[in-house]
mmCIF file of C-alpha atoms in Angstrom:
data_model
loop_
_atom_site.group_PDB
_atom_site.id
_atom_site.type_symbol
_atom_site.label_atom_id
_atom_site.label_comp_id
_atom_site.label_asym_id
_atom_site.label_seq_id
_atom_site.Cartn_x
_atom_site.Cartn_y
_atom_site.Cartn_z
ATOM 1 C CA UNK A 1 8.499 -21.518 12.737
ATOM 2 C CA UNK A 2 5.270 -23.541 12.723
ATOM 3 C CA UNK A 3 4.563 -25.818 15.564
ATOM 4 C CA UNK A 4 4.414 -29.297 14.764
ATOM 5 C CA UNK A 5 0.604 -30.993 15.415
ATOM 6 C CA UNK A 6 -0.837 -34.309 15.075
ATOM 7 C CA UNK A 7 -4.408 -32.956 14.972
ATOM 8 C CA UNK A 8 -6.354 -30.213 13.184
ATOM 9 C CA UNK A 9 -9.717 -29.208 13.162
ATOM 10 C CA UNK A 10 -11.698 -26.207 14.843
ATOM 11 C CA UNK A 11 -12.752 -24.698 18.145
ATOM 12 C CA UNK A 12 -16.206 -23.895 18.591
ATOM 13 C CA UNK A 13 -18.382 -22.013 21.121
ATOM 14 C CA UNK A 14 -21.847 -21.066 19.934
ATOM 15 C CA UNK A 15 -21.435 -19.049 16.830
ATOM 16 C CA UNK A 16 -17.454 -18.524 17.599
ATOM 17 C CA UNK A 17 -15.324 -20.782 15.819
ATOM 18 C CA UNK A 18 -11.531 -20.630 14.939
ATOM 19 C CA UNK A 19 -9.410 -23.203 13.122
ATOM 20 C CA UNK A 20 -7.010 -24.868 15.720
ATOM 21 C CA UNK A 21 -4.327 -27.334 15.886
ATOM 22 C CA UNK A 22 -3.000 -29.403 18.835
ATOM 23 C CA UNK A 23 0.192 -31.345 19.806
ATOM 24 C CA UNK A 24 0.973 -33.558 22.998
ATOM 25 C CA UNK A 25 2.307 -31.454 25.679
ATOM 26 C CA UNK A 26 4.814 -34.322 26.659
ATOM 27 C CA UNK A 27 6.972 -36.447 24.741
ATOM 28 C CA UNK A 28 9.190 -39.406 24.908
ATOM 29 C CA UNK A 29 11.417 -38.414 21.836
ATOM 30 C CA UNK A 30 14.446 -38.464 24.111
ATOM 31 C CA UNK A 31 13.756 -41.928 25.620
ATOM 32 C CA UNK A 32 15.477 -44.884 24.689
ATOM 33 C CA UNK A 33 12.935 -47.654 23.489
ATOM 34 C CA UNK A 34 14.046 -51.111 23.191
ATOM 35 C CA UNK A 35 13.283 -53.720 20.363
ATOM 36 C CA UNK A 36 12.876 -57.395 20.676
ATOM 37 C CA UNK A 37 15.303 -59.054 18.287
ATOM 38 C CA UNK A 38 16.518 -62.186 16.911
ATOM 39 C CA UNK A 39 19.842 -63.143 18.734
ATOM 40 C CA UNK A 40 21.358 -64.635 15.915
ATOM 41 C CA UNK A 41 20.138 -62.671 12.906
ATOM 42 C CA UNK A 42 19.835 -59.280 14.523
ATOM 43 C CA UNK A 43 16.520 -58.967 12.876
ATOM 44 C CA UNK A 44 13.585 -57.781 14.936
ATOM 45 C CA UNK A 45 10.886 -60.327 16.099
ATOM 46 C CA UNK A 46 7.399 -59.581 14.781
ATOM 47 C CA UNK A 47 4.210 -60.487 17.089
ATOM 48 C CA UNK A 48 1.431 -62.594 15.783
ATOM 49 C CA UNK A 49 -2.109 -63.465 16.839
ATOM 50 C CA UNK A 50 -2.770 -66.838 17.450
ATOM 51 C CA UNK A 51 -5.703 -69.002 18.996
ATOM 52 C CA UNK A 52 -5.242 -69.643 22.537
ATOM 53 C CA UNK A 53 -6.655 -73.243 22.270
ATOM 54 C CA UNK A 54 -5.219 -74.423 18.537
ATOM 55 C CA UNK A 55 -2.172 -72.003 18.520
ATOM 56 C CA UNK A 56 -2.979 -71.486 15.023
ATOM 57 C CA UNK A 57 -2.317 -67.935 13.545
ATOM 58 C CA UNK A 58 -5.262 -65.875 13.023
ATOM 59 C CA UNK A 59 -5.668 -63.664 9.884
ATOM 60 C CA UNK A 60 -6.854 -59.788 10.484
ATOM 61 C CA UNK A 61 -10.168 -60.727 9.024
ATOM 62 C CA UNK A 62 -11.068 -63.557 11.126
ATOM 63 C CA UNK A 63 -10.726 -61.229 14.292
ATOM 64 C CA UNK A 64 -13.425 -59.740 16.112
ATOM 65 C CA UNK A 65 -13.659 -57.479 19.128
ATOM 66 C CA UNK A 66 -15.411 -59.566 22.098
ATOM 67 C CA UNK A 67 -16.709 -58.476 25.772
ATOM 68 C CA UNK A 68 -16.003 -61.432 28.434
ATOM 69 C CA UNK A 69 -19.705 -61.987 29.818
ATOM 70 C CA UNK A 70 -19.218 -64.624 32.246
ATOM 71 C CA UNK A 71 -15.560 -65.769 32.047
ATOM 72 C CA UNK A 72 -16.351 -68.532 29.639
ATOM 73 C CA UNK A 73 -18.368 -67.077 26.856
ATOM 74 C CA UNK A 74 -18.004 -63.550 25.097
ATOM 75 C CA UNK A 75 -20.247 -61.020 23.470
ATOM 76 C CA UNK A 76 -18.878 -60.190 19.874
ATOM 77 C CA UNK A 77 -19.078 -56.893 18.255
ATOM 78 C CA UNK A 78 -18.660 -56.156 14.371
ATOM 79 C CA UNK A 79 -16.873 -53.099 13.359
ATOM 80 C CA UNK A 80 -20.183 -51.591 12.058
ATOM 81 C CA UNK A 81 -22.041 -52.356 15.515
ATOM 82 C CA UNK A 82 -19.178 -50.061 17.088
ATOM 83 C CA UNK A 83 -19.160 -47.297 14.711
ATOM 84 C CA UNK A 84 -22.909 -46.990 15.034
ATOM 85 C CA UNK A 85 -22.240 -45.944 18.730
ATOM 86 C CA UNK A 86 -18.982 -43.921 18.391
ATOM 87 C CA UNK A 87 -18.956 -40.181 18.215
ATOM 88 C CA UNK A 88 -19.142 -39.043 14.799
ATOM 89 C CA UNK A 89 -15.218 -37.790 14.011
ATOM 90 C CA UNK A 90 -16.270 -34.184 13.138
ATOM 91 C CA UNK A 91 -12.898 -32.923 14.082
ATOM 92 C CA UNK A 92 -14.690 -30.182 15.928
ATOM 93 C CA UNK A 93 -14.269 -29.106 19.933
ATOM 94 C CA UNK A 94 -17.791 -28.026 20.464
ATOM 95 C CA UNK A 95 -17.553 -26.473 23.869
ATOM 96 C CA UNK A 96 -21.032 -26.846 25.415
ATOM 97 C CA UNK A 97 -20.365 -26.378 29.151
ATOM 98 C CA UNK A 98 -18.380 -24.668 31.458
ATOM 99 C CA UNK A 99 -17.171 -25.581 34.965
ATOM 100 C CA UNK A 100 -15.320 -23.476 37.430
ATOM 101 C CA UNK A 101 -11.411 -23.518 36.856
ATOM 102 C CA UNK A 102 -9.728 -25.812 39.232
ATOM 103 C CA UNK A 103 -13.167 -27.678 40.314
ATOM 104 C CA UNK A 104 -12.013 -30.775 38.682
ATOM 105 C CA UNK A 105 -9.725 -33.002 41.076
ATOM 106 C CA UNK A 106 -6.371 -34.280 39.737
ATOM 107 C CA UNK A 107 -7.508 -37.864 39.519
ATOM 108 C CA UNK A 108 -9.843 -36.896 36.285
ATOM 109 C CA UNK A 109 -7.057 -35.658 34.460
ATOM 110 C CA UNK A 110 -5.360 -38.040 31.892
ATOM 111 C CA UNK A 111 -3.065 -36.516 29.112
ATOM 112 C CA UNK A 112 -2.595 -32.911 28.452
ATOM 113 C CA UNK A 113 -2.257 -31.557 24.812
ATOM 114 C CA UNK A 114 -1.427 -28.122 23.606
ATOM 115 C CA UNK A 115 -3.878 -26.302 21.352
ATOM 116 C CA UNK A 116 -3.211 -23.028 19.333
ATOM 117 C CA UNK A 117 -4.257 -21.323 16.578
ATOM 118 C CA UNK A 118 -3.679 -23.022 12.711
ATOM 119 C CA UNK A 119 -4.350 -19.764 10.925
ATOM 120 C CA UNK A 120 -3.516 -16.181 11.367
ATOM 121 C CA UNK A 121 -7.322 -15.712 10.342
ATOM 122 C CA UNK A 122 -8.592 -17.298 13.498
ATOM 123 C CA UNK A 123 -6.348 -15.895 16.279
ATOM 124 C CA UNK A 124 -8.625 -13.325 17.255
ATOM 125 C CA UNK A 125 -11.338 -15.650 17.879
ATOM 126 C CA UNK A 126 -9.259 -18.160 19.426
ATOM 127 C CA UNK A 127 -7.945 -15.192 21.813
ATOM 128 C CA UNK A 128 -11.554 -14.166 22.386
ATOM 129 C CA UNK A 129 -12.384 -17.627 23.844
ATOM 130 C CA UNK A 130 -9.197 -18.146 25.569
ATOM 131 C CA UNK A 131 -9.521 -14.613 27.283
ATOM 132 C CA UNK A 132 -12.966 -15.049 28.342
ATOM 133 C CA UNK A 133 -12.358 -18.201 30.169
ATOM 134 C CA UNK A 134 -9.546 -16.784 31.929
ATOM 135 C CA UNK A 135 -11.829 -13.601 32.819
ATOM 136 C CA UNK A 136 -14.484 -15.874 34.270
ATOM 137 C CA UNK A 137 -12.165 -18.603 35.825
ATOM 138 C CA UNK A 138 -13.956 -21.199 33.926
ATOM 139 C CA UNK A 139 -12.881 -24.249 31.786
ATOM 140 C CA UNK A 140 -14.767 -25.781 29.006
ATOM 141 C CA UNK A 141 -15.937 -29.134 28.610
ATOM 142 C CA UNK A 142 -16.452 -31.062 25.167
ATOM 143 C CA UNK A 143 -16.211 -34.254 23.821
ATOM 144 C CA UNK A 144 -13.651 -35.228 20.652
ATOM 145 C CA UNK A 145 -12.703 -38.436 19.092
ATOM 146 C CA UNK A 146 -8.729 -38.730 19.656
ATOM 147 C CA UNK A 147 -6.652 -41.937 19.305
ATOM 148 C CA UNK A 148 -9.589 -43.475 17.925
ATOM 149 C CA UNK A 149 -11.526 -43.114 20.801
ATOM 150 C CA UNK A 150 -14.331 -40.824 22.201
ATOM 151 C CA UNK A 151 -13.056 -38.727 25.043
ATOM 152 C CA UNK A 152 -14.525 -35.937 27.542
ATOM 153 C CA UNK A 153 -11.973 -33.463 27.037
ATOM 154 C CA UNK A 154 -11.141 -30.031 29.613
ATOM 155 C CA UNK A 155 -10.374 -26.916 27.692
ATOM 156 C CA UNK A 156 -8.431 -24.261 29.504
ATOM 157 C CA UNK A 157 -6.336 -21.190 28.973
ATOM 158 C CA UNK A 158 -2.652 -21.498 29.396
ATOM 159 C CA UNK A 159 -0.552 -18.445 28.971
ATOM 160 C CA UNK A 160 -0.963 -17.206 25.134
ATOM 161 C CA UNK A 161 -2.488 -20.624 24.178
ATOM 162 C CA UNK A 162 -4.773 -23.712 25.848
ATOM 163 C CA UNK A 163 -4.508 -26.438 27.035
ATOM 164 C CA UNK A 164 -6.753 -29.680 26.215
ATOM 165 C CA UNK A 165 -6.784 -32.394 28.752
ATOM 166 C CA UNK A 166 -8.388 -35.655 28.276
ATOM 167 C CA UNK A 167 -10.441 -36.762 31.124
ATOM 168 C CA UNK A 168 -11.363 -40.019 32.619
ATOM 169 C CA UNK A 169 -14.474 -41.389 32.824
ATOM 170 C CA UNK A 170 -16.373 -41.795 36.238
ATOM 171 C CA UNK A 171 -16.093 -45.606 36.233
ATOM 172 C CA UNK A 172 -12.205 -45.281 35.515
ATOM 173 C CA UNK A 173 -11.790 -43.400 38.977
ATOM 174 C CA UNK A 174 -11.699 -44.739 42.375
ATOM 175 C CA UNK A 175 -13.468 -42.666 45.007
ATOM 176 C CA UNK A 176 -10.717 -41.585 47.284
ATOM 177 C CA UNK A 177 -13.149 -42.068 50.449
ATOM 178 C CA UNK A 178 -13.707 -45.588 49.780
ATOM 179 C CA UNK A 179 -9.916 -46.329 49.862
ATOM 180 C CA UNK A 180 -9.235 -43.934 52.853
ATOM 181 C CA UNK A 181 -12.528 -45.063 54.821
ATOM 182 C CA UNK A 182 -10.905 -46.891 57.466
ATOM 183 C CA UNK A 183 -7.959 -44.449 58.416
ATOM 184 C CA UNK A 184 -7.799 -43.275 61.710
ATOM 185 C CA UNK A 185 -8.886 -39.417 61.623
ATOM 186 C CA UNK A 186 -7.238 -38.655 64.981
ATOM 187 C CA UNK A 187 -4.664 -35.680 64.935
ATOM 188 C CA UNK A 188 -1.114 -36.235 65.565
ATOM 189 C CA UNK A 189 0.899 -34.793 68.583
ATOM 190 C CA UNK A 190 2.061 -31.261 68.487
ATOM 191 C CA UNK A 191 5.784 -31.995 68.909
ATOM 192 C CA UNK A 192 5.897 -34.595 66.337
ATOM 193 C CA UNK A 193 3.913 -32.221 63.771
ATOM 194 C CA UNK A 194 6.641 -29.742 64.618
ATOM 195 C CA UNK A 195 9.464 -31.858 64.059
ATOM 196 C CA UNK A 196 8.249 -33.034 60.608
ATOM 197 C CA UNK A 197 7.249 -29.443 59.715
ATOM 198 C CA UNK A 198 10.972 -28.632 60.203
ATOM 199 C CA UNK A 199 12.124 -31.199 57.979
ATOM 200 C CA UNK A 200 9.791 -30.482 55.255
ATOM 201 C CA UNK A 201 11.150 -26.706 55.936
ATOM 202 C CA UNK A 202 14.706 -28.045 55.533
ATOM 203 C CA UNK A 203 14.361 -29.756 52.550
ATOM 204 C CA UNK A 204 11.929 -27.473 50.415
ATOM 205 C CA UNK A 205 13.294 -25.810 47.242
ATOM 206 C CA UNK A 206 11.658 -23.929 44.173
ATOM 207 C CA UNK A 207 10.239 -26.692 41.575
ATOM 208 C CA UNK A 208 12.649 -27.523 38.511
ATOM 209 C CA UNK A 209 12.469 -30.361 36.090
ATOM 210 C CA UNK A 210 15.860 -31.440 37.106
ATOM 211 C CA UNK A 211 13.781 -32.710 40.629
ATOM 212 C CA UNK A 212 12.193 -35.478 38.006
ATOM 213 C CA UNK A 213 15.084 -36.282 36.005
ATOM 214 C CA UNK A 214 14.989 -40.146 34.861
ATOM 215 C CA UNK A 215 18.549 -41.417 36.056
ATOM 216 C CA UNK A 216 17.926 -44.655 33.862
ATOM 217 C CA UNK A 217 17.739 -42.920 30.835
ATOM 218 C CA UNK A 218 20.881 -40.981 31.679
ATOM 219 C CA UNK A 219 22.912 -44.399 32.544
ATOM 220 C CA UNK A 220 21.511 -46.031 29.192
ATOM 221 C CA UNK A 221 22.725 -42.942 26.992
ATOM 222 C CA UNK A 222 26.246 -43.306 28.839
ATOM 223 C CA UNK A 223 26.614 -46.989 27.762
#
């Protein structure tokens, strides 16, 4: 049975190219989602953009993207201007840089996706790129347009396939040194360390998805 996918394109490393497909590694299909309804009719309520001052509805053609410059005025951008600076959506994951696998901290990781061959003809090329990264313990860095936004992505082997992680940009991450700079660096006393370590040992258990089960969703389904 073929895997469902939301993105199809190509994985490229120099002269090695293969057709691939991608699907989110996480799902909320089982999650109960609420809609806002009209209590009297049971119909769904529709959102509408209105002018913040006049309260009049604003048509789609009259809406424009704007950046707040000083809290009172905005710099506006037309769609054509935004398209001019955006990465061309070539639907190709072109790996240009490699980094040591594990060298990127967890703060930079955003959303995971599974990557797999989309055609039997490309399976060998896919396997070559995957196994070469595994053998050299490296991961690839590329750029890609996903969800209508240009993203930096990390490509790394995972079992028989690969995982594509979207990465956060530098200005989206707070350096931990700035946050923890004021913390006391003194070491705790040995007896206290021994006590806490024993508590950890008592409560340690193998990882299981049951450890992070959502109790609220279970209660809602029971209702």
